[in-house]
Short mmCIF file of C-alpha atoms in Angstrom, two decimals:
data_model
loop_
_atom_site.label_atom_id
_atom_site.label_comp_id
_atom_site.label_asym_id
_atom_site.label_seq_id
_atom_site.Cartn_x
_atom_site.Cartn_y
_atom_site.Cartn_z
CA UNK V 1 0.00 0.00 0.00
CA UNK V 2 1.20 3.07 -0.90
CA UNK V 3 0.21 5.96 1.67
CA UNK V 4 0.91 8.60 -1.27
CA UNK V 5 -1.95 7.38 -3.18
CA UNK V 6 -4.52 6.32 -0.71
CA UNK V 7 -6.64 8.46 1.69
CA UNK V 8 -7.42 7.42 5.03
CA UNK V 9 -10.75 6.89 4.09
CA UNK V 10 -9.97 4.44 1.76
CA UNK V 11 -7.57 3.22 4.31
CA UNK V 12 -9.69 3.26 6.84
CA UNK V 13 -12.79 1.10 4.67
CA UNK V 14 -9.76 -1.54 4.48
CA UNK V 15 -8.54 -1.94 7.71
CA UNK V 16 -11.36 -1.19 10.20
CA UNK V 17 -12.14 -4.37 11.47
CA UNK V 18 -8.31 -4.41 12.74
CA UNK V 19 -9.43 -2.32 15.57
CA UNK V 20 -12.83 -4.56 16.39
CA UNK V 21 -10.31 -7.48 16.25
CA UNK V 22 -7.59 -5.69 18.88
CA UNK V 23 -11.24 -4.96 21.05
CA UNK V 24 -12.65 -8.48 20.86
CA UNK V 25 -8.72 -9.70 21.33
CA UNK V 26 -8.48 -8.04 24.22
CA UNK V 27 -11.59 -9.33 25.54
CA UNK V 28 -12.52 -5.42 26.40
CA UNK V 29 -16.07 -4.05 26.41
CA UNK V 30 -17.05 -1.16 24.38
CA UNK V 31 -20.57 -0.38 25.43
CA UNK V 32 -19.25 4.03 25.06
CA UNK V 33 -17.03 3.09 22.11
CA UNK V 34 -14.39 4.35 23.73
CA UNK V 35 -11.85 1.94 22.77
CA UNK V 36 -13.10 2.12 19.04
CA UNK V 37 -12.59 5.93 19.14
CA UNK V 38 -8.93 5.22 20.66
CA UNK V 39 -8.24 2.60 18.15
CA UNK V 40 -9.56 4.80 15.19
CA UNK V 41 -7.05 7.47 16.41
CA UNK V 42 -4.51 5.16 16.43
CA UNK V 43 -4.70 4.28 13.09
CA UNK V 44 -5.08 7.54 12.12
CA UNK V 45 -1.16 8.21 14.07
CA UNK V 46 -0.37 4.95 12.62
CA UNK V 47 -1.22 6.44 8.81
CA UNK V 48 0.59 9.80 9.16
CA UNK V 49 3.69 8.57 10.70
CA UNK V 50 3.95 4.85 8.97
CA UNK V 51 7.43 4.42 6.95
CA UNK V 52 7.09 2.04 3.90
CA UNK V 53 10.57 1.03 4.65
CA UNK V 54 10.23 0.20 8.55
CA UNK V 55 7.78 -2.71 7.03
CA UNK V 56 4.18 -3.35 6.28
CA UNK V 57 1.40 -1.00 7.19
CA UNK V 58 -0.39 -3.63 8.04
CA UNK V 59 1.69 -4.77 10.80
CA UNK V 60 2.07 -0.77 12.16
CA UNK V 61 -1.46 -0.48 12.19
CA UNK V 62 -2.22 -3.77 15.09
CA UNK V 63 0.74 -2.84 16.71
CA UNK V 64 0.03 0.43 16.97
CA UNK V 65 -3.97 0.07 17.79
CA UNK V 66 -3.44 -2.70 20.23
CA UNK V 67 -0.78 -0.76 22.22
CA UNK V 68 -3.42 2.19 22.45
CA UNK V 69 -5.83 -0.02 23.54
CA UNK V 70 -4.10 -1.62 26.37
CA UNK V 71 -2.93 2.28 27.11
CA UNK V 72 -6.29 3.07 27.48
CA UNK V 73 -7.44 -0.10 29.43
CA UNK V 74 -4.41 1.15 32.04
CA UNK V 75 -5.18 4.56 32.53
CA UNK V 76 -8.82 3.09 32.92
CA UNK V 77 -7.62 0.78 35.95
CA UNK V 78 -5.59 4.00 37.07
CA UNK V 79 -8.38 5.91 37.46
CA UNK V 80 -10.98 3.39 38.72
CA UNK V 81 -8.11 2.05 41.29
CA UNK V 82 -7.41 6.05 42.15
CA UNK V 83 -11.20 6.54 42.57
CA UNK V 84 -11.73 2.91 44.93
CA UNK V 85 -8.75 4.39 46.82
CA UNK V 86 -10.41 8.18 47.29
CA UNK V 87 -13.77 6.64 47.97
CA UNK V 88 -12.00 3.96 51.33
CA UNK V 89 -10.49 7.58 52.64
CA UNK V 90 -13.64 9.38 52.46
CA UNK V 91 -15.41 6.49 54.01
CA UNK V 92 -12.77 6.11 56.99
CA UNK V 93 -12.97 9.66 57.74
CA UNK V 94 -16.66 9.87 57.85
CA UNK V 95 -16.67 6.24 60.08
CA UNK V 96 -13.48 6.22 62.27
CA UNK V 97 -15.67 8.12 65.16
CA UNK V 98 -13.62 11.28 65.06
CA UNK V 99 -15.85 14.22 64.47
CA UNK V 100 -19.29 15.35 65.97
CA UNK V 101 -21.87 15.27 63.24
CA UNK V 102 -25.43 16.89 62.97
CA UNK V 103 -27.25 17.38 59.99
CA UNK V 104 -24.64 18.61 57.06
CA UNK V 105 -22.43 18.99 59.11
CA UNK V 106 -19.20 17.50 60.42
CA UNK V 107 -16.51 18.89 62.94
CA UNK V 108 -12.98 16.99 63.57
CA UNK V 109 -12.76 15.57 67.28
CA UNK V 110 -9.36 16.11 69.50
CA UNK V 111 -7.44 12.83 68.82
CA UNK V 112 -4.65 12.56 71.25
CA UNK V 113 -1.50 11.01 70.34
CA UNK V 114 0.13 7.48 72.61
CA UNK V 115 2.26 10.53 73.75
CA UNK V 116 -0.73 12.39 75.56
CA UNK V 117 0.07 15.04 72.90
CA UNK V 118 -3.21 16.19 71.02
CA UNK V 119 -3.26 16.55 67.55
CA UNK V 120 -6.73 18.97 66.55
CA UNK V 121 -8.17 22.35 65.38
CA UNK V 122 -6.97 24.80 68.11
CA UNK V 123 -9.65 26.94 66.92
CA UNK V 124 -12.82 24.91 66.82
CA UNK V 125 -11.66 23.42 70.37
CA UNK V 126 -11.23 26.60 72.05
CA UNK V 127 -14.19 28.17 70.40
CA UNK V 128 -16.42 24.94 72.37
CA UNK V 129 -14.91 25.27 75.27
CA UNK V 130 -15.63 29.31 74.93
CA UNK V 131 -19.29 27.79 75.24
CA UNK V 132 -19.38 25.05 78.17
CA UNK V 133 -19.04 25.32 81.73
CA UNK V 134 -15.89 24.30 83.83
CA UNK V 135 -17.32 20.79 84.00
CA UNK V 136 -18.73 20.53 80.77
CA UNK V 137 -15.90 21.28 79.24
CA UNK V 138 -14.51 18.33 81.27
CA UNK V 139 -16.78 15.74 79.96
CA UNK V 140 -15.84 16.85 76.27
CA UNK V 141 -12.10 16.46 77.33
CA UNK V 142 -12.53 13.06 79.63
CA UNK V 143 -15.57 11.32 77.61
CA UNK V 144 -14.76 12.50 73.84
CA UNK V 145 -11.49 13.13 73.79
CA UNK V 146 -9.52 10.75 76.25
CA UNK V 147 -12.71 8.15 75.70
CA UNK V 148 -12.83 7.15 79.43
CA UNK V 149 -15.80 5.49 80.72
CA UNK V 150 -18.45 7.93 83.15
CA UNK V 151 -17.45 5.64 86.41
CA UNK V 152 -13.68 6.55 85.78
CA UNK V 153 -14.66 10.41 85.31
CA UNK V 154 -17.34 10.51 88.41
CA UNK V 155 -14.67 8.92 90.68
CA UNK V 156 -12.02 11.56 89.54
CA UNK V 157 -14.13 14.27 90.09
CA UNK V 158 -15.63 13.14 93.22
CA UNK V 159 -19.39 13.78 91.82
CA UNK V 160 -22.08 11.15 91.03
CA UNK V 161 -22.30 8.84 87.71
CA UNK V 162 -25.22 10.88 87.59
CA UNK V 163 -24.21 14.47 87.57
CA UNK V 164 -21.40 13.05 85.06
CA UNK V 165 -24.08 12.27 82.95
CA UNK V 166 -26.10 15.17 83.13
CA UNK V 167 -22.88 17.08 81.72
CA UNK V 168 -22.89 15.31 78.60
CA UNK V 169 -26.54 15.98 78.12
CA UNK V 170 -25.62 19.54 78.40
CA UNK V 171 -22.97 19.40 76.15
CA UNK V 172 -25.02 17.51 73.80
CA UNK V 173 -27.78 20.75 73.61
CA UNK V 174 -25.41 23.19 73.43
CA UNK V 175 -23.84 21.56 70.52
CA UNK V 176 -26.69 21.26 68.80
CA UNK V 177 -27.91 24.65 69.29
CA UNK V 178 -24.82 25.68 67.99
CA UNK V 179 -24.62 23.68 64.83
CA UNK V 180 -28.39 25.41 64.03
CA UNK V 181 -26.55 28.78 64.82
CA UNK V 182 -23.96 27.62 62.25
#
């Protein structure tokens, strides 16, 4: 075949069914024709740069559509493996227990380091505590931050289960109230 004398039309009438072969070879589905539209612009690099002296066209044109193809199938799997990847972060943020959620919205919870030292949002602690009372405040640091049980924190603080409890409720209200505010 001379590439002086043929158009890639005509070209492209003769060797078409090269690039349904590389798909069906390949085993790949096609239900977007994505991998046609690849393997059409393949041939189309294939017919401007092919080299009647490098050997047939014939031979450039699967080598040159199949390689596409399995380009395409990788950056596919790139993308799909990126997204699967994305998708276990977001998920592990939003279910590891960390942040206090209502409605829409979502803040980060203190998470305190084997060291004791706290890794968090100075800000969004500080403005809380702006909001609770002395012992509030504690039940956010002991219950939700340090995760002790309400029996440890009661006998700490030398108050009732009871009254520990009724902090947290308190806590709890204010929160919300807040996150309307917000």
């Amino acid at each position: 075949m001379n590439r002086d004398n043929v158009t890639f039309e005509e070209i492209f009438k003769q060797n078409e069914r090269r690039i349904h072969y590389q798909i069906h070879k390949l085993n790949i589905r096609d239900p977007h024709q994505e991998f046609y539209t690849e393997g059409l612009v393949a041939m189309w690099n294939a017919y401007e740069k092919y080299q009647p002296d490098k050997g047939p066209m014939a031979t450039y044109f699967n080598y040159t559509i199949r390689n596409r193809m399995i380009d395409l199938m990788r950056k596919q799997n790139r993308e799909q493996d990126n997204g699967a990847s994305y998708k276990q972060e977001h998920k592990t943020q939003i279910d590891d227990g960390n942040y206090y959620r209502s409605g829409a919205f979502s803040y980060p919870m203190m998470k305190v380091a084997e060291t004791g030292a706290a890794l968090y949002d100075a800000e969004f602690w500080q403005d809380v505590r702006g909001q609770l009372t002395e012992n509030q405040w504690k039940w956010v640091r002991y219950f939700v931050i340090e995760d002790m049980p309400v029996k440890e924190i009661a006998e700490q603080e030398g108050v009732s289960v009871e009254a520990v409890k009724s902090w947290g409720k308190e806590v709890r209200r204010k929160l919300r109230g807040r996150v309307g505010d917000g």
